mmCIF file of C-alpha atoms in Angstrom:
data_model
loop_
_atom_site.group_PDB
_atom_site.id
_atom_site.type_symbol
_atom_site.label_atom_id
_atom_site.label_comp_id
_atom_site.label_asym_id
_atom_site.label_seq_id
_atom_site.Cartn_x
_atom_site.Cartn_y
_atom_site.Cartn_z
ATOM 1 C CA ASP D 206 0.519 148.366 -8.830
ATOM 2 C CA GLY D 207 -1.709 145.164 -9.255
ATOM 3 C CA GLY D 208 -5.428 145.494 -9.160
ATOM 4 C CA ILE D 209 -8.851 145.777 -10.765
ATOM 5 C CA THR D 210 -9.628 148.793 -13.119
ATOM 6 C CA GLN D 211 -13.187 149.451 -14.062
ATOM 7 C CA SER D 212 -14.307 152.094 -16.211
ATOM 8 C CA PRO D 213 -15.935 154.404 -16.832
ATOM 9 C CA LYS D 214 -16.855 155.410 -13.022
ATOM 10 C CA TYR D 215 -19.941 156.917 -14.200
ATOM 11 C CA LEU D 216 -21.904 156.140 -17.254
ATOM 12 C CA PHE D 217 -25.598 157.621 -18.031
ATOM 13 C CA ARG D 218 -27.691 155.756 -20.391
ATOM 14 C CA LYS D 219 -30.739 156.443 -22.301
ATOM 15 C CA GLU D 220 -33.500 154.103 -22.046
ATOM 16 C CA GLY D 221 -33.430 151.001 -24.965
ATOM 17 C CA GLN D 222 -29.304 151.670 -25.068
ATOM 18 C CA ASN D 223 -27.070 148.733 -24.510
ATOM 19 C CA VAL D 224 -23.699 149.834 -22.236
ATOM 20 C CA THR D 225 -20.705 148.042 -21.777
ATOM 21 C CA LEU D 226 -18.865 148.170 -18.318
ATOM 22 C CA SER D 227 -14.880 147.596 -18.626
ATOM 23 C CA CYS D 228 -13.133 145.405 -16.260
ATOM 24 C CA GLU D 229 -9.490 144.584 -16.522
ATOM 25 C CA GLN D 230 -7.216 143.105 -13.918
ATOM 26 C CA ASN D 231 -3.380 142.496 -13.528
ATOM 27 C CA LEU D 232 -3.384 140.079 -10.962
ATOM 28 C CA ASN D 233 -3.315 136.673 -12.930
ATOM 29 C CA HIS D 234 -6.592 135.479 -11.289
ATOM 30 C CA ASP D 235 -8.243 133.088 -12.892
ATOM 31 C CA ALA D 236 -12.026 133.842 -11.626
ATOM 32 C CA MET D 237 -13.711 137.035 -12.373
ATOM 33 C CA TYR D 238 -17.230 138.401 -11.163
ATOM 34 C CA TRP D 239 -19.773 141.080 -11.546
ATOM 35 C CA TYR D 240 -21.974 141.962 -8.698
ATOM 36 C CA ARG D 241 -24.885 144.433 -8.604
ATOM 37 C CA GLN D 242 -25.346 146.652 -5.404
ATOM 38 C CA ASP D 243 -28.703 148.504 -5.117
ATOM 39 C CA PRO D 244 -28.981 151.139 -2.110
ATOM 40 C CA GLY D 245 -29.073 149.435 1.204
ATOM 41 C CA GLN D 246 -28.586 146.073 -0.170
ATOM 42 C CA GLY D 247 -26.068 143.372 -0.363
ATOM 43 C CA LEU D 248 -24.243 142.398 -3.557
ATOM 44 C CA ARG D 249 -25.901 140.311 -6.179
ATOM 45 C CA LEU D 250 -24.120 138.107 -8.350
ATOM 46 C CA ILE D 251 -24.556 138.791 -11.961
ATOM 47 C CA TYR D 252 -22.123 136.334 -13.903
ATOM 48 C CA TYR D 253 -18.787 134.802 -12.958
ATOM 49 C CA SER D 254 -16.105 133.270 -15.180
ATOM 50 C CA GLN D 255 -13.724 130.677 -13.679
ATOM 51 C CA ILE D 256 -11.394 130.344 -16.928
ATOM 52 C CA VAL D 257 -11.329 131.948 -20.295
ATOM 53 C CA ASN D 258 -13.790 131.599 -22.858
ATOM 54 C CA ASP D 259 -16.152 130.091 -20.148
ATOM 55 C CA PHE D 260 -18.796 131.975 -17.654
ATOM 56 C CA GLN D 261 -21.885 130.950 -15.780
ATOM 57 C CA LYS D 262 -25.050 132.649 -14.989
ATOM 58 C CA GLY D 263 -25.443 134.114 -11.074
ATOM 59 C CA ASP D 264 -28.729 135.008 -9.352
ATOM 60 C CA ILE D 265 -29.732 137.964 -11.759
ATOM 61 C CA ALA D 266 -28.237 137.500 -15.120
ATOM 62 C CA GLU D 267 -31.160 138.569 -17.214
ATOM 63 C CA GLY D 268 -30.509 141.478 -19.134
ATOM 64 C CA TYR D 269 -26.987 141.137 -18.973
ATOM 65 C CA SER D 270 -24.275 139.829 -20.877
ATOM 66 C CA VAL D 271 -20.583 138.797 -20.919
ATOM 67 C CA SER D 272 -17.331 137.674 -22.600
ATOM 68 C CA ARG D 273 -14.020 136.173 -21.128
ATOM 69 C CA GLU D 274 -11.780 136.087 -24.553
ATOM 70 C CA LYS D 275 -8.691 136.787 -22.311
ATOM 71 C CA LYS D 276 -7.746 136.161 -18.764
ATOM 72 C CA GLU D 277 -7.213 139.879 -17.847
ATOM 73 C CA SER D 278 -10.751 141.200 -19.001
ATOM 74 C CA PHE D 279 -14.380 140.647 -18.232
ATOM 75 C CA PRO D 280 -16.949 143.111 -19.832
ATOM 76 C CA LEU D 281 -20.114 143.410 -18.795
ATOM 77 C CA THR D 282 -22.936 144.455 -21.301
ATOM 78 C CA VAL D 283 -26.178 145.996 -19.585
ATOM 79 C CA THR D 284 -28.808 145.304 -22.532
ATOM 80 C CA SER D 285 -31.941 147.098 -23.247
ATOM 81 C CA ALA D 286 -33.918 144.101 -21.989
ATOM 82 C CA GLN D 287 -32.792 145.131 -18.175
ATOM 83 C CA LYS D 288 -35.465 146.604 -16.865
ATOM 84 C CA ASN D 289 -33.888 148.670 -14.045
ATOM 85 C CA PRO D 290 -30.178 148.805 -14.927
ATOM 86 C CA THR D 291 -29.661 151.865 -12.495
ATOM 87 C CA ALA D 292 -26.971 150.560 -10.017
ATOM 88 C CA PHE D 293 -23.405 150.440 -9.024
ATOM 89 C CA TYR D 294 -21.765 147.616 -10.792
ATOM 90 C CA LEU D 295 -18.649 145.972 -9.102
ATOM 91 C CA CYS D 296 -16.104 143.759 -10.668
ATOM 92 C CA ALA D 297 -14.071 141.519 -8.699
ATOM 93 C CA SER D 298 -11.428 138.517 -9.255
ATOM 94 C CA SER D 299 -9.936 135.501 -6.877
ATOM 95 C CA MET D 300 -7.075 133.430 -7.475
ATOM 96 C CA ARG D 301 -8.923 130.196 -8.900
ATOM 97 C CA GLY D 302 -12.156 129.491 -9.834
ATOM 98 C CA GLY D 303 -14.183 126.501 -7.923
ATOM 99 C CA GLY D 304 -16.611 129.397 -6.515
ATOM 100 C CA SER D 305 -15.953 132.653 -5.329
ATOM 101 C CA GLY D 306 -16.245 131.263 -1.527
ATOM 102 C CA ALA D 307 -13.016 129.122 -2.159
ATOM 103 C CA ASN D 308 -11.086 132.480 -2.407
ATOM 104 C CA VAL D 309 -10.702 135.828 -1.152
ATOM 105 C CA LEU D 310 -12.492 138.433 -3.595
ATOM 106 C CA THR D 311 -10.346 141.839 -4.866
ATOM 107 C CA PHE D 312 -12.596 144.322 -5.964
ATOM 108 C CA GLY D 313 -12.537 147.268 -8.274
ATOM 109 C CA ALA D 314 -13.699 150.679 -7.395
ATOM 110 C CA GLY D 315 -17.015 150.021 -9.273
ATOM 111 C CA SER D 316 -19.263 151.780 -12.119
ATOM 112 C CA ARG D 317 -22.232 153.820 -11.187
ATOM 113 C CA LEU D 318 -24.652 153.434 -14.092
ATOM 114 C CA THR D 319 -27.976 155.881 -14.484
ATOM 115 C CA VAL D 320 -30.446 155.533 -16.906
ATOM 116 C CA LEU D 321 -32.017 158.771 -17.838
ATOM 117 C CA SER X 101 -31.644 131.749 0.646
ATOM 118 C CA GLN X 102 -28.482 131.375 2.724
ATOM 119 C CA GLN X 103 -28.224 135.226 2.807
ATOM 120 C CA GLY X 104 -26.254 136.646 5.851
ATOM 121 C CA GLU X 105 -28.032 139.284 7.593
ATOM 122 C CA GLU X 106 -26.254 141.633 9.434
ATOM 123 C CA ASP X 107 -27.128 143.287 12.743
ATOM 124 C CA PRO X 108 -27.490 146.283 13.611
ATOM 125 C CA GLN X 109 -28.114 147.862 10.131
ATOM 126 C CA ALA X 110 -26.481 151.344 11.283
ATOM 127 C CA LEU X 111 -24.260 152.148 14.336
ATOM 128 C CA SER X 112 -23.008 155.323 15.443
ATOM 129 C CA ILE X 113 -20.150 155.307 18.062
ATOM 130 C CA GLN X 114 -17.751 157.870 19.347
ATOM 131 C CA GLU X 115 -13.852 157.380 18.290
ATOM 132 C CA GLY X 116 -11.993 155.146 20.791
ATOM 133 C CA GLU X 117 -15.120 152.994 21.411
ATOM 134 C CA ASN X 118 -15.717 149.117 20.152
ATOM 135 C CA ALA X 119 -18.040 148.553 17.546
ATOM 136 C CA THR X 120 -19.617 145.345 17.070
ATOM 137 C CA MET X 121 -21.531 144.057 14.195
ATOM 138 C CA ASN X 122 -23.150 140.557 13.963
ATOM 139 C CA CYS X 123 -23.946 138.441 11.131
ATOM 140 C CA SER X 124 -26.590 135.618 10.982
ATOM 141 C CA TYR X 125 -26.813 133.105 8.097
ATOM 142 C CA LYS X 126 -29.254 129.813 7.287
ATOM 143 C CA THR X 127 -27.215 127.100 5.637
ATOM 144 C CA SER X 128 -23.857 125.269 6.863
ATOM 145 C CA ILE X 129 -20.910 127.067 5.332
ATOM 146 C CA ASN X 130 -17.524 126.380 4.448
ATOM 147 C CA ASN X 131 -16.192 129.911 5.199
ATOM 148 C CA LEU X 132 -17.515 133.293 6.276
ATOM 149 C CA GLN X 133 -15.636 136.616 5.212
ATOM 150 C CA TRP X 134 -16.340 139.932 6.236
ATOM 151 C CA TYR X 135 -15.517 142.742 3.721
ATOM 152 C CA ARG X 136 -15.403 146.869 4.197
ATOM 153 C CA GLN X 137 -16.742 149.526 1.832
ATOM 154 C CA ASN X 138 -15.990 153.081 1.812
ATOM 155 C CA SER X 139 -18.806 155.210 0.349
ATOM 156 C CA GLY X 140 -18.737 154.606 -3.482
ATOM 157 C CA ARG X 141 -16.018 152.601 -3.677
ATOM 158 C CA GLY X 142 -15.298 148.697 -3.914
ATOM 159 C CA LEU X 143 -15.074 146.172 -1.211
ATOM 160 C CA VAL X 144 -11.949 145.453 0.589
ATOM 161 C CA HIS X 145 -11.496 141.765 2.241
ATOM 162 C CA LEU X 146 -10.818 141.985 6.108
ATOM 163 C CA ILE X 147 -11.001 138.621 7.481
ATOM 164 C CA LEU X 148 -11.986 134.819 6.284
ATOM 165 C CA ILE X 149 -12.841 132.430 9.022
ATOM 166 C CA ARG X 150 -13.164 128.759 8.241
ATOM 167 C CA SER X 151 -16.053 126.831 9.620
ATOM 168 C CA ASN X 152 -13.781 124.909 11.806
ATOM 169 C CA GLU X 153 -12.788 128.052 13.414
ATOM 170 C CA ARG X 154 -13.981 129.956 16.450
ATOM 171 C CA GLU X 155 -11.963 133.070 16.309
ATOM 172 C CA LYS X 156 -9.569 135.120 14.372
ATOM 173 C CA HIS X 157 -7.686 138.339 15.025
ATOM 174 C CA SER X 158 -6.290 141.130 12.588
ATOM 175 C CA GLY X 159 -4.772 144.346 13.908
ATOM 176 C CA ARG X 160 -7.901 145.966 15.614
ATOM 177 C CA LEU X 161 -10.303 143.051 14.317
ATOM 178 C CA ARG X 162 -11.673 140.392 15.920
ATOM 179 C CA VAL X 163 -13.820 137.940 14.402
ATOM 180 C CA THR X 164 -15.749 135.091 15.953
ATOM 181 C CA LEU X 165 -17.858 132.104 14.541
ATOM 182 C CA ASP X 166 -20.373 130.031 16.024
ATOM 183 C CA THR X 167 -21.497 127.243 13.699
ATOM 184 C CA SER X 168 -24.183 125.895 16.236
ATOM 185 C CA LYS X 169 -25.978 129.644 16.449
ATOM 186 C CA LYS X 170 -25.214 130.187 12.873
ATOM 187 C CA SER X 171 -23.682 133.732 13.488
ATOM 188 C CA SER X 172 -20.897 135.519 13.210
ATOM 189 C CA SER X 173 -19.344 138.915 14.572
ATOM 190 C CA LEU X 174 -16.867 141.457 14.106
ATOM 191 C CA LEU X 175 -15.439 143.499 16.956
ATOM 192 C CA ILE X 176 -13.540 146.679 15.851
ATOM 193 C CA THR X 177 -11.627 148.179 19.091
ATOM 194 C CA ALA X 178 -10.655 151.553 19.631
ATOM 195 C CA SER X 179 -12.420 152.820 16.714
ATOM 196 C CA ARG X 180 -11.079 155.608 14.729
ATOM 197 C CA ALA X 181 -12.962 158.350 12.208
ATOM 198 C CA ALA X 182 -11.369 156.451 9.333
ATOM 199 C CA ASP X 183 -13.261 153.276 10.146
ATOM 200 C CA THR X 184 -16.496 154.764 9.169
ATOM 201 C CA ALA X 185 -17.585 152.609 6.032
ATOM 202 C CA SER X 186 -20.249 149.713 5.594
ATOM 203 C CA TYR X 187 -19.440 146.375 6.722
ATOM 204 C CA PHE X 188 -20.374 143.334 4.981
ATOM 205 C CA CYS X 189 -20.448 139.633 5.736
ATOM 206 C CA ALA X 190 -20.115 137.244 3.023
ATOM 207 C CA THR X 191 -20.800 133.142 3.372
ATOM 208 C CA ALA X 192 -19.695 130.014 0.983
ATOM 209 C CA SER X 193 -21.435 127.004 1.095
ATOM 210 C CA LEU X 194 -21.226 123.792 -1.128
ATOM 211 C CA GLU X 195 -25.248 124.027 -1.449
ATOM 212 C CA TYR X 196 -24.671 127.274 -3.045
ATOM 213 C CA GLY X 197 -21.989 126.308 -5.539
ATOM 214 C CA ASN X 198 -19.578 127.740 -2.902
ATOM 215 C CA LYS X 199 -20.175 131.124 -4.336
ATOM 216 C CA LEU X 200 -20.081 134.074 -1.912
ATOM 217 C CA VAL X 201 -23.367 135.465 -0.750
ATOM 218 C CA PHE X 202 -23.194 139.001 0.889
ATOM 219 C CA GLY X 203 -25.589 140.315 3.427
ATOM 220 C CA ALA X 204 -27.073 143.926 3.221
ATOM 221 C CA GLY X 205 -24.385 145.267 5.381
ATOM 222 C CA THR X 206 -23.906 147.523 8.500
ATOM 223 C CA ILE X 207 -23.279 151.078 8.068
ATOM 224 C CA LEU X 208 -20.701 152.259 10.838
ATOM 225 C CA ARG X 209 -20.161 155.720 11.625
ATOM 226 C CA VAL X 210 -17.370 156.584 13.904
ATOM 227 C CA LYS X 211 -18.073 160.174 15.421
ATOM 228 C CA SER X 212 -14.246 162.116 16.162
#
């Protein structure tokens, strides 16, 4: 079945540690996105990539890093510089770039990160 | 910010009743989309309505768009317990690089 796979589903991190969240898609979509969701709030865009080897900062990129070495994969690293990383992280993809509004987003099931 | 704002924040209805959720936004848009999220899961796309459209239907869902009032509504008819979820509107505008901006969502609870 085509879709987006995020792992791990739950992750615990000690303060000062970097962690990497995985996002893999087999939809042959060009564009991929990372969003952060906090309780009672909408989704906020962290990073997005419209094509392999290229990515742009979203609204809240500080303390995060990404890579896009393969079309299928868009991992997100939450670094120790992110002061409040506890949140629900959602990866999404769309058929082509040109901004996420140009297309419908397909989301993964999410990864919940908790800082101990 | 062009962020959409949903109203109400939470809605509780009986099975079989209709549910209406509203979304307001601030800037001109290219399109507006509605998504659904079950607790602890990812979002699922429901409907996209373009700025030159006024109404769209999909099964029990009806979406309207009033660009003069910068608002949209999502109507779910004959609700079911399985419709219990959070519903988000998301807007895209050239002024914001055509990136989707999500509102805070409406939590819908359908009681059986």
